[in-house]
CSV table of C-alpha atoms and ligand atoms in Angstrom, one decimal:
chain,number,residue,atom,x,y,z
I,1,MET,CA,-17.0,-14.1,0.3
I,2,ASP,CA,-16.0,-17.8,0.2
I,3,ASN,CA,-18.7,-20.3,-1.0
I,4,LYS,CA,-19.3,-23.6,0.6
I,5,VAL,CA,-18.6,-26.6,-1.6
I,6,ASN,CA,-18.5,-30.4,-1.1
I,7,ALA,CA,-15.5,-31.1,1.2
I,8,VAL,CA,-12.5,-32.6,-0.5
I,9,LYS,CA,-9.2,-34.0,1.1
I,10,LEU,CA,-6.4,-32.1,-0.6
I,11,LEU,CA,-2.6,-32.2,-0.7
I,12,VAL,CA,-1.2,-28.7,-1.1
I,13,THR,CA,2.6,-28.7,-2.1
I,14,GLY,CA,4.3,-25.5,-1.0
I,15,GLY,CA,1.4,-24.5,1.1
I,16,ALA,CA,3.5,-22.8,3.8
I,17,GLY,CA,4.6,-20.3,1.2
I,18,TYR,CA,3.1,-16.9,0.1
I,19,ILE,CA,0.3,-17.8,-2.3
I,20,GLY,CA,-0.1,-21.4,-1.0
I,21,SER,CA,-0.7,-20.2,2.7
I,22,HIS,CA,-3.5,-17.8,1.5
I,23,THR,CA,-5.1,-20.6,-0.6
I,24,VAL,CA,-4.8,-23.1,2.2
I,25,ALA,CA,-6.7,-20.7,4.5
I,26,SER,CA,-9.4,-20.3,1.8
I,27,LEU,CA,-9.6,-24.0,1.3
I,28,LEU,CA,-10.0,-24.6,5.0
I,29,THR,CA,-12.7,-21.9,5.3
I,30,ASN,CA,-14.6,-23.7,2.5
I,31,GLY,CA,-14.6,-26.9,4.4
I,32,HIS,CA,-11.8,-28.8,2.7
I,33,ASP,CA,-9.2,-30.9,4.6
I,34,VAL,CA,-5.7,-29.9,3.8
I,35,THR,CA,-2.3,-31.7,4.1
I,36,ILE,CA,0.7,-29.4,3.3
I,37,LEU,CA,3.9,-30.8,1.9
I,38,ASP,CA,6.6,-28.1,2.1
I,39,ASP,CA,10.4,-28.3,2.7
I,40,LEU,CA,10.3,-24.9,4.4
I,41,SER,CA,13.2,-23.8,2.1
I,42,ASN,CA,11.4,-20.4,1.5
I,43,SER,CA,8.9,-20.2,4.3
I,44,THR,CA,8.5,-21.0,7.9
I,45,ALA,CA,6.0,-22.8,10.1
I,46,SER,CA,4.8,-19.4,11.3
I,47,SER,CA,2.6,-19.3,8.3
I,48,ILE,CA,0.7,-22.4,9.7
I,49,ARG,CA,-0.2,-20.3,12.7
I,50,GLY,CA,-1.4,-17.5,10.4
I,51,ILE,CA,-3.5,-20.0,8.5
I,52,GLU,CA,-5.0,-21.2,11.8
I,53,GLN,CA,-5.7,-17.7,12.9
I,54,VAL,CA,-7.7,-16.6,9.8
I,55,SER,CA,-9.5,-19.9,9.1
I,56,GLY,CA,-10.0,-21.3,12.6
I,57,ARG,CA,-8.8,-24.6,11.4
I,58,SER,CA,-5.5,-26.6,11.1
I,59,PRO,CA,-3.9,-28.0,8.2
I,60,HIS,CA,-1.6,-31.1,8.6
I,61,LEU,CA,2.0,-30.1,7.9
I,62,VAL,CA,4.5,-32.5,6.4
I,63,VAL,CA,8.1,-31.2,6.1
I,64,GLY,CA,9.6,-32.8,3.1
I,65,ASP,CA,10.7,-32.4,-0.5
I,66,ILE,CA,8.3,-32.8,-3.5
I,67,ARG,CA,11.1,-34.9,-5.3
I,68,ASP,CA,10.9,-37.5,-2.5
I,69,GLY,CA,8.7,-40.2,-3.9
I,70,GLU,CA,8.6,-42.1,-0.7
I,71,CYS,CA,7.5,-39.1,1.1
I,72,LEU,CA,4.6,-38.6,-1.3
I,73,ASP,CA,3.7,-42.2,-1.0
I,74,ARG,CA,3.5,-41.9,2.7
I,75,ILE,CA,1.1,-39.0,2.4
I,76,LEU,CA,-1.1,-40.2,-0.4
I,77,ARG,CA,-1.1,-43.9,0.9
I,78,GLY,CA,-3.8,-42.8,3.4
I,79,GLY,CA,-6.2,-42.7,0.3
I,80,ASP,CA,-9.1,-40.5,-0.6
I,81,PHE,CA,-7.2,-37.5,-1.7
I,82,GLY,CA,-9.5,-35.6,-4.1
I,83,GLY,CA,-6.8,-33.5,-5.6
I,84,VAL,CA,-3.5,-31.7,-5.4
I,85,LEU,CA,-2.7,-28.0,-5.5
I,86,HIS,CA,0.8,-27.8,-6.6
I,87,PHE,CA,2.6,-24.5,-5.5
I,88,ALA,CA,6.0,-25.9,-4.5
I,89,GLY,CA,8.9,-24.6,-6.5
I,90,LEU,CA,11.6,-22.0,-6.9
I,91,LYS,CA,10.5,-18.6,-8.3
I,92,ALA,CA,13.5,-16.2,-8.5
I,93,VAL,CA,14.1,-15.4,-12.0
I,94,GLY,CA,17.7,-14.1,-11.6
I,95,GLU,CA,18.7,-17.1,-9.4
I,96,SER,CA,17.3,-19.4,-12.1
I,97,VAL,CA,19.9,-17.9,-14.6
I,98,ARG,CA,22.6,-18.7,-12.2
I,99,HIS,CA,21.4,-22.2,-11.1
I,100,PRO,CA,19.3,-23.5,-14.0
I,101,ALA,CA,19.8,-27.2,-13.0
I,102,ARG,CA,18.4,-26.6,-9.5
I,103,TYR,CA,15.3,-24.9,-11.1
I,104,TYR,CA,14.7,-27.7,-13.5
I,105,SER,CA,15.3,-30.2,-10.8
I,106,VAL,CA,12.7,-28.7,-8.3
I,107,ASN,CA,10.2,-27.2,-10.7
I,108,VAL,CA,10.1,-29.8,-13.6
I,109,GLY,CA,11.6,-32.9,-11.8
I,110,GLY,CA,9.4,-32.2,-8.7
I,111,SER,CA,6.2,-32.0,-10.9
I,112,ILE,CA,7.0,-35.2,-12.6
I,113,GLU,CA,7.7,-37.0,-9.2
I,114,LEU,CA,4.2,-35.6,-8.1
I,115,LEU,CA,2.5,-36.8,-11.2
I,116,ALA,CA,3.9,-40.2,-10.8
I,117,ALA,CA,2.7,-40.5,-7.1
I,118,MET,CA,-0.7,-39.3,-8.1
I,119,ARG,CA,-0.8,-42.1,-10.7
I,120,ARG,CA,0.4,-44.6,-8.1
I,121,HIS,CA,-2.3,-43.5,-5.7
I,122,ASN,CA,-5.1,-42.6,-8.2
I,123,VAL,CA,-5.4,-39.0,-7.4
I,124,ARG,CA,-7.0,-37.4,-10.4
I,125,ARG,CA,-7.1,-33.7,-10.0
I,126,LEU,CA,-4.3,-31.2,-10.1
I,127,VAL,CA,-4.2,-27.3,-9.9
I,128,PHE,CA,-0.9,-26.0,-11.1
I,129,SER,CA,0.8,-22.7,-10.4
I,130,SER,CA,1.9,-21.3,-13.7
I,131,SER,CA,2.9,-17.7,-14.7
I,132,ALA,CA,2.4,-15.0,-17.1
I,133,THR,CA,6.1,-15.6,-17.9
I,134,VAL,CA,4.9,-18.4,-20.4
I,135,TYR,CA,3.7,-15.7,-22.9
I,136,ASP,CA,5.3,-13.7,-25.5
I,137,THR,CA,4.9,-10.4,-24.0
I,138,GLU,CA,5.3,-8.6,-27.3
I,139,ALA,CA,2.0,-10.2,-28.4
I,140,GLU,CA,-1.2,-8.2,-28.8
I,141,MET,CA,-2.6,-7.1,-25.4
I,142,PRO,CA,-4.5,-8.1,-23.3
I,143,LEU,CA,-2.9,-11.7,-23.2
I,144,GLN,CA,-5.4,-14.4,-23.6
I,145,GLU,CA,-4.9,-18.0,-22.6
I,146,SER,CA,-4.6,-18.6,-26.4
I,147,SER,CA,-2.0,-15.9,-26.9
I,148,PRO,CA,1.5,-17.0,-28.3
I,149,SER,CA,4.0,-18.5,-26.1
I,150,GLY,CA,7.1,-16.7,-25.5
I,151,HIS,CA,10.8,-17.7,-25.2
I,152,PRO,CA,11.6,-16.8,-21.7
I,153,GLY,CA,15.3,-15.9,-21.4
I,154,HIS,CA,15.6,-17.9,-18.0
I,155,ALA,CA,15.2,-21.4,-16.6
I,156,TYR,CA,12.3,-20.3,-14.4
I,157,GLY,CA,10.1,-19.3,-17.2
I,158,ARG,CA,11.1,-22.4,-19.2
I,159,SER,CA,10.4,-24.6,-16.4
I,160,LYS,CA,6.8,-23.4,-16.2
I,161,GLN,CA,6.4,-24.0,-20.0
I,162,MET,CA,7.9,-27.4,-19.7
I,163,VAL,CA,5.4,-28.4,-16.9
I,164,GLU,CA,2.5,-27.0,-18.8
I,165,GLN,CA,3.6,-29.2,-21.7
I,166,ILE,CA,4.1,-32.3,-19.5
I,167,LEU,CA,0.6,-31.7,-18.1
I,168,THR,CA,-1.0,-31.5,-21.4
I,169,ASP,CA,0.8,-34.7,-22.5
I,170,GLU,CA,-0.5,-36.5,-19.3
I,171,VAL,CA,-4.0,-35.5,-19.8
I,172,GLY,CA,-3.7,-36.5,-23.4
I,173,SER,CA,-2.5,-40.0,-22.4
I,174,ASP,CA,-4.9,-40.4,-19.5
I,175,PRO,CA,-8.2,-38.3,-19.8
I,176,SER,CA,-9.3,-39.3,-16.2
I,177,LEU,CA,-6.7,-36.7,-15.1
I,178,ALA,CA,-8.2,-33.3,-14.6
I,179,VAL,CA,-5.9,-30.3,-14.6
I,180,ALA,CA,-6.1,-26.6,-14.0
I,181,VAL,CA,-3.3,-24.5,-15.2
I,182,LEU,CA,-3.5,-21.0,-13.4
I,183,ARG,CA,-1.3,-18.3,-15.0
I,184,TYR,CA,-0.7,-15.7,-12.4
I,185,PHE,CA,0.3,-12.2,-13.4
I,186,ASN,CA,1.8,-10.2,-10.6
I,187,PRO,CA,0.6,-11.5,-7.2
I,188,VAL,CA,0.9,-8.8,-4.5
I,189,GLY,CA,-0.7,-7.8,-1.2
I,190,ALA,CA,-1.3,-9.8,2.0
I,191,HIS,CA,-4.2,-11.1,4.1
I,192,PRO,CA,-6.5,-8.2,5.2
I,193,GLU,CA,-5.9,-9.3,8.9
I,194,ALA,CA,-2.2,-9.2,8.3
I,195,ALA,CA,-1.9,-12.7,9.6
I,196,LEU,CA,-0.3,-14.0,6.2
I,197,GLY,CA,1.9,-12.4,3.6
I,198,GLU,CA,5.1,-12.6,1.7
I,199,ALA,CA,8.3,-12.8,3.8
I,200,PRO,CA,11.2,-12.4,1.5
I,201,THR,CA,14.5,-13.4,2.7
I,202,GLY,CA,17.3,-11.1,1.7
I,203,THR,CA,16.7,-8.3,-0.7
I,204,PRO,CA,13.3,-8.6,-2.4
I,205,ASN,CA,13.3,-9.2,-6.1
I,206,ASN,CA,9.8,-7.9,-6.6
I,207,LEU,CA,8.5,-4.4,-6.6
I,208,VAL,CA,5.9,-4.3,-3.9
I,209,PRO,CA,7.9,-6.0,-1.2
I,210,TYR,CA,10.8,-3.7,-2.1
I,211,ILE,CA,8.7,-0.6,-1.7
I,212,ALA,CA,7.4,-1.9,1.5
I,213,GLN,CA,11.0,-2.3,2.8
I,214,VAL,CA,11.8,1.2,1.7
I,215,ALA,CA,8.6,2.5,3.5
I,216,ALA,CA,9.8,0.7,6.7
I,217,GLY,CA,13.2,2.4,6.4
I,218,ILE,CA,15.0,-0.9,5.9
I,219,ARG,CA,16.2,0.4,2.4
I,220,PRO,CA,17.0,4.0,1.5
I,221,TYR,CA,15.2,4.2,-1.7
I,222,LEU,CA,13.7,2.3,-4.5
I,223,GLU,CA,15.4,1.9,-7.8
I,224,VAL,CA,12.9,2.3,-10.7
I,225,TYR,CA,14.2,0.1,-13.4
I,226,GLY,CA,13.8,2.2,-16.5
I,227,GLY,CA,12.1,5.5,-17.1
I,228,ASP,CA,12.2,5.5,-20.9
I,229,TYR,CA,9.8,2.7,-21.7
I,230,PRO,CA,6.9,3.5,-24.3
I,231,THR,CA,4.3,3.9,-21.4
I,232,PRO,CA,2.5,7.0,-20.4
I,233,ASP,CA,5.0,7.8,-17.6
I,234,GLY,CA,8.0,5.9,-19.0
I,235,THR,CA,8.0,3.2,-16.3
I,236,GLY,CA,7.2,-0.5,-16.7
I,237,MET,CA,3.5,-1.6,-16.5
I,238,ARG,CA,2.3,-4.8,-14.9
I,239,ASP,CA,-1.0,-6.5,-14.0
I,240,TYR,CA,-1.0,-6.6,-10.2
I,241,VAL,CA,-3.4,-9.0,-8.6
I,242,HIS,CA,-4.3,-9.4,-4.9
I,243,VAL,CA,-3.1,-12.7,-3.2
I,244,MET,CA,-6.6,-13.1,-1.7
I,245,ASP,CA,-8.2,-12.9,-5.2
I,246,LEU,CA,-5.7,-15.6,-6.4
I,247,ALA,CA,-6.6,-17.8,-3.4
I,248,ARG,CA,-10.3,-17.6,-4.3
I,249,GLY,CA,-9.3,-18.4,-7.9
I,250,HIS,CA,-7.9,-21.7,-6.7
I,251,VAL,CA,-10.9,-22.8,-4.7
I,252,LEU,CA,-13.1,-22.0,-7.8
I,253,ALA,CA,-10.7,-23.9,-10.1
I,254,LEU,CA,-10.7,-26.9,-7.9
I,255,ASP,CA,-14.5,-26.7,-7.8
I,256,PHE,CA,-14.6,-26.6,-11.6
I,257,LEU,CA,-12.4,-29.7,-11.9
I,258,CYS,CA,-14.7,-31.6,-9.6
I,259,ALA,CA,-17.7,-30.7,-11.7
I,260,HIS,CA,-16.2,-31.0,-15.2
I,261,GLY,CA,-12.7,-32.6,-15.4
I,262,GLY,CA,-10.6,-31.9,-18.4
I,263,LEU,CA,-7.6,-29.6,-18.9
I,264,HIS,CA,-8.0,-25.9,-18.6
I,265,LYS,CA,-5.9,-22.8,-18.5
I,266,TRP,CA,-6.9,-19.6,-16.9
I,267,ASN,CA,-5.3,-16.3,-16.5
I,268,LEU,CA,-5.5,-14.8,-13.0
I,269,GLY,CA,-4.8,-11.2,-13.1
I,270,ALA,CA,-6.6,-7.9,-12.6
I,271,GLY,CA,-7.2,-7.3,-16.2
I,272,ARG,CA,-5.4,-4.0,-16.2
I,273,ALA,CA,-1.8,-2.7,-15.8
I,274,TYR,CA,-0.3,0.0,-13.5
I,275,SER,CA,3.0,1.6,-13.9
I,276,VAL,CA,5.9,1.5,-11.3
I,277,LEU,CA,5.2,5.1,-10.4
I,278,GLU,CA,1.5,4.5,-10.0
I,279,VAL,CA,2.3,1.7,-7.6
I,280,VAL,CA,4.7,4.0,-5.7
I,281,LYS,CA,2.0,6.7,-5.6
I,282,ALA,CA,-0.6,4.3,-4.3
I,283,PHE,CA,1.9,3.2,-1.5
I,284,GLU,CA,2.6,6.7,-0.6
I,285,LEU,CA,-1.1,7.4,-0.1
I,286,ALA,CA,-1.5,4.2,2.0
I,287,ARG,CA,1.5,5.1,4.1
I,288,GLY,CA,0.8,8.8,4.3
I,289,GLN,CA,4.5,9.5,3.5
I,290,GLN,CA,6.7,9.8,0.5
I,291,ILE,CA,8.7,6.7,-0.9
I,292,PRO,CA,12.1,7.8,-2.1
I,293,TYR,CA,13.1,6.5,-5.5
I,294,ARG,CA,15.6,7.0,-8.2
I,295,ILE,CA,15.2,6.1,-11.8
I,296,THR,CA,17.8,3.9,-13.1
I,297,GLY,CA,18.6,1.6,-16.1
I,298,ARG,CA,16.3,-0.9,-17.4
I,299,ARG,CA,16.6,-4.5,-15.6
I,300,PRO,CA,17.7,-6.9,-18.4
I,301,GLY,CA,14.9,-9.1,-19.6
I,302,ASP,CA,12.0,-6.8,-18.4
I,303,ALA,CA,9.1,-6.2,-20.8
I,304,ALA,CA,7.6,-2.7,-21.0
I,305,SER,CA,4.1,-3.5,-20.3
I,306,TYR,CA,1.6,-6.5,-20.3
I,307,TRP,CA,-1.7,-7.5,-18.7
I,308,ALA,CA,-4.2,-10.2,-18.8
I,309,ASP,CA,-7.5,-10.8,-20.4
I,310,VAL,CA,-9.4,-12.3,-17.5
I,311,GLY,CA,-12.7,-12.9,-19.4
I,312,LYS,CA,-12.2,-16.7,-19.6
I,313,ALA,CA,-11.8,-17.0,-15.6
I,314,ALA,CA,-14.9,-14.6,-15.4
I,315,ARG,CA,-17.0,-16.7,-17.8
I,316,GLU,CA,-15.9,-20.2,-16.8
I,317,LEU,CA,-15.0,-19.9,-12.9
I,318,ARG,CA,-17.2,-16.8,-12.1
I,319,TRP,CA,-13.9,-15.3,-10.9
I,320,THR,CA,-13.4,-11.6,-10.9
I,321,PRO,CA,-10.9,-9.8,-8.8
I,322,GLN,CA,-12.4,-7.9,-5.9
I,323,TYR,CA,-9.6,-6.1,-4.5
I,324,THR,CA,-8.1,-2.7,-5.8
I,325,LEU,CA,-4.5,-1.6,-6.0
I,326,GLU,CA,-5.2,0.6,-3.0
I,327,ASP,CA,-6.2,-2.6,-1.1
I,328,MET,CA,-3.1,-4.4,-2.4
I,329,VAL,CA,-0.6,-1.8,-1.1
I,330,ARG,CA,-2.5,-1.1,2.2
I,331,HIS,CA,-2.4,-4.8,3.0
I,332,ALA,CA,1.3,-5.1,2.0
I,333,TRP,CA,2.1,-2.2,4.2
I,334,ALA,CA,0.1,-3.6,7.2
I,335,TRP,CA,1.9,-6.9,6.7
I,336,GLN,CA,5.4,-5.3,6.4
I,337,GLN,CA,4.7,-3.7,9.9
I,338,VAL,CA,3.9,-7.2,11.3
I,339,LEU,CA,7.2,-8.5,9.8
I,340,ALA,CA,9.0,-5.6,11.4
I,341,ARG,CA,7.7,-6.5,14.9
I,342,ARG,CA,8.9,-10.0,14.3
I,343,VAL,CA,12.5,-9.2,13.9
G,1,LIG,P1,6.9,-19.2,-2.2
G,1,LIG,O1,8.4,-19.4,-2.4
G,1,LIG,O2,6.5,-18.3,-1.2
G,1,LIG,O3,6.2,-20.6,-2.0
G,1,LIG,C1,6.7,-21.9,-2.5
G,1,LIG,C2,6.8,-22.8,-1.4
G,1,LIG,O4,7.3,-24.1,-1.9
G,1,LIG,C3,7.7,-22.5,-0.2
G,1,LIG,O5,7.0,-22.5,1.0
G,1,LIG,C4,8.9,-23.4,-0.3
G,1,LIG,O6,9.5,-23.6,1.0
G,1,LIG,C5,8.3,-24.6,-1.0
G,1,LIG,N1,9.2,-25.3,-1.7
G,1,LIG,C6,10.3,-24.9,-2.5
G,1,LIG,N2,10.9,-26.1,-3.0
G,1,LIG,C7,10.3,-27.2,-2.4
G,1,LIG,C8,10.5,-28.6,-2.6
G,1,LIG,N3,11.5,-29.0,-3.4
G,1,LIG,N4,9.8,-29.4,-1.9
G,1,LIG,C9,8.8,-28.9,-1.0
G,1,LIG,N5,8.5,-27.6,-1.0
G,1,LIG,C10,9.3,-26.7,-1.6
G,1,LIG,O7,6.3,-18.8,-3.7
G,1,LIG,P2,4.9,-18.3,-4.1
G,1,LIG,O8,5.0,-16.9,-4.4
G,1,LIG,O9,3.9,-18.6,-3.1
G,1,LIG,O10,4.7,-19.1,-5.4
G,1,LIG,C11,4.0,-20.2,-5.5
G,1,LIG,C12,4.1,-20.8,-6.9
G,1,LIG,O11,3.5,-19.9,-7.8
G,1,LIG,C13,5.4,-21.2,-7.4
G,1,LIG,O12,5.3,-22.4,-8.1
G,1,LIG,C14,5.7,-20.0,-8.2
G,1,LIG,O13,6.6,-20.3,-9.3
G,1,LIG,C15,4.3,-19.6,-8.8
G,1,LIG,N6,4.2,-18.2,-9.3
G,1,LIG,C16,4.6,-17.2,-8.3
G,1,LIG,C17,4.5,-15.9,-8.7
G,1,LIG,C18,4.9,-14.8,-7.8
G,1,LIG,O14,5.2,-13.7,-8.3
G,1,LIG,N7,4.9,-15.0,-6.5
G,1,LIG,C19,4.1,-15.6,-10.1
G,1,LIG,C20,3.8,-16.6,-10.9
G,1,LIG,C21,3.8,-17.9,-10.5
G,2,LIG,N1,10.6,-2.9,-10.5
G,2,LIG,C1,11.4,-1.8,-10.2
G,2,LIG,N2,12.3,-1.9,-9.1
G,2,LIG,C2,12.4,-3.0,-8.3
G,2,LIG,C3,11.6,-4.1,-8.7
G,2,LIG,C4,10.8,-4.1,-9.7
G,2,LIG,O1,11.4,-0.8,-10.9
G,2,LIG,O2,13.2,-2.9,-7.4
G,2,LIG,C5,9.8,-3.0,-11.7
G,2,LIG,C6,10.2,-4.0,-12.9
G,2,LIG,O3,11.1,-3.4,-13.7
G,2,LIG,C7,8.7,-4.2,-13.4
G,2,LIG,C8,7.7,-4.0,-12.3
G,2,LIG,O4,8.5,-3.3,-11.2
G,2,LIG,O5,8.4,-3.1,-14.3
G,2,LIG,C9,7.4,-5.5,-11.6
G,2,LIG,O6,8.5,-6.1,-11.3
G,2,LIG,P1,8.6,-7.5,-10.4
G,2,LIG,O7,10.0,-7.9,-10.2
G,2,LIG,O8,7.7,-7.1,-9.2
G,2,LIG,O9,7.7,-8.5,-11.2
G,2,LIG,P2,8.0,-9.0,-12.8
G,2,LIG,O10,6.9,-8.6,-13.5
G,2,LIG,O11,9.4,-8.8,-13.1
G,2,LIG,O12,7.9,-10.7,-12.5
G,2,LIG,C10,6.8,-11.3,-11.9
G,2,LIG,C11,7.3,-12.5,-11.0
G,2,LIG,C12,7.9,-13.6,-12.0
G,2,LIG,C13,6.8,-13.9,-13.0
G,2,LIG,C14,6.4,-12.7,-13.8
G,2,LIG,C15,5.4,-13.1,-14.8
G,2,LIG,O13,8.3,-12.1,-10.1
G,2,LIG,O14,8.0,-14.7,-11.1
G,2,LIG,O15,6.0,-11.6,-12.8
G,2,LIG,O16,4.7,-11.9,-15.2
G,2,LIG,F1,7.4,-14.7,-13.9
């Protein structure tokens, strides 16, 4: 259930994307006014219709690049922006290995451009989309916000670490800037009304969208990357969190910044891990049919198992995830059926 808070005028970068669109719907439902800046490089304007359908309100969409300072000026010049939620970025780990400069340009360069524009227009609150990829996944579990940083073997992970460092330095130099760094674990699922969800182009990189395409008959079987991990069933384990829970986390983080200011880091995960085969099993139950799979070799760079300690978000934001794994896969499947009808 969303709570009413004082309405704030917000810029949401990447608000047409997967996590951004669910969050925009939540922000609008909570009475905030939203301008989205998105270049639609990994989304379409159809997510705006989905946002309108579930929230009954319309965000203002500006199609543009976060690295375009003049575009940011045109938006922020209107004044009165109470904050920015910064989702825009590139997120495919493998692609970041092939095109590192592109990832640093968008993820790091884009964040720097945004921070400069926020300074020019005196916008003093920022919620940033970080990732569990910043952690050392060999550290003691569950991962806390104070757990050691890792050394990600890809530009994507390093770009998130760099932006976190830049934000820490910015707040250090200007304590009037308030920043929430949200470290997502594995976001999955879709809006319960199947009006919003993830629409991967090409072959999905991530487990749940891949399973959904197998379930829909688009792909013949799932490759399970590794059956010899030191986990109960030998397959990798992750902390899957419903995108609706993430969206609510952003509303609460913004609320917290409005009340307290400062720099804060919060894990957003479910606080427990499921194996690949447990996710497959849950999907089979949701779909009522078997998901064909083959166990293959490990995917390079994958950790065996990690999950979040979400106690800090529970204590400080009063955020606890409400959706179960069963909800996550049921909603992912309902959304996959909507996507299939669109083709
Ligand atoms: P997404 O690709 O669905 O959304 C990102 C949006 O940003 C897209 O709509 C895209 O068109 C837009 N965009 C990309 N480059 C842009 C640019 N230069 N200028 C303006 N807009 C641009 O991804 P998502 O899953 O919603 O992820 C949102 C954020 O969360 C990203 O920063 C991502 O790194 C982070 N994150 C995602 C995950 C995940 O598994 N989905 C996990 C951890 C962190
Ligand atoms: N997996 C398969 N087959 C697939 C896809 C995935 O077996 O076709 C397995 C992986 O080996 C892993 C689990 O399913 O054990 C989850 O894999 P995902 O690709 O869905 O997610 P990751 O945990 O690898 O990565 C995600 C995001 C990254 C982010 C990272 C942080 O995609 O952006 O979480 O934890 F950095």
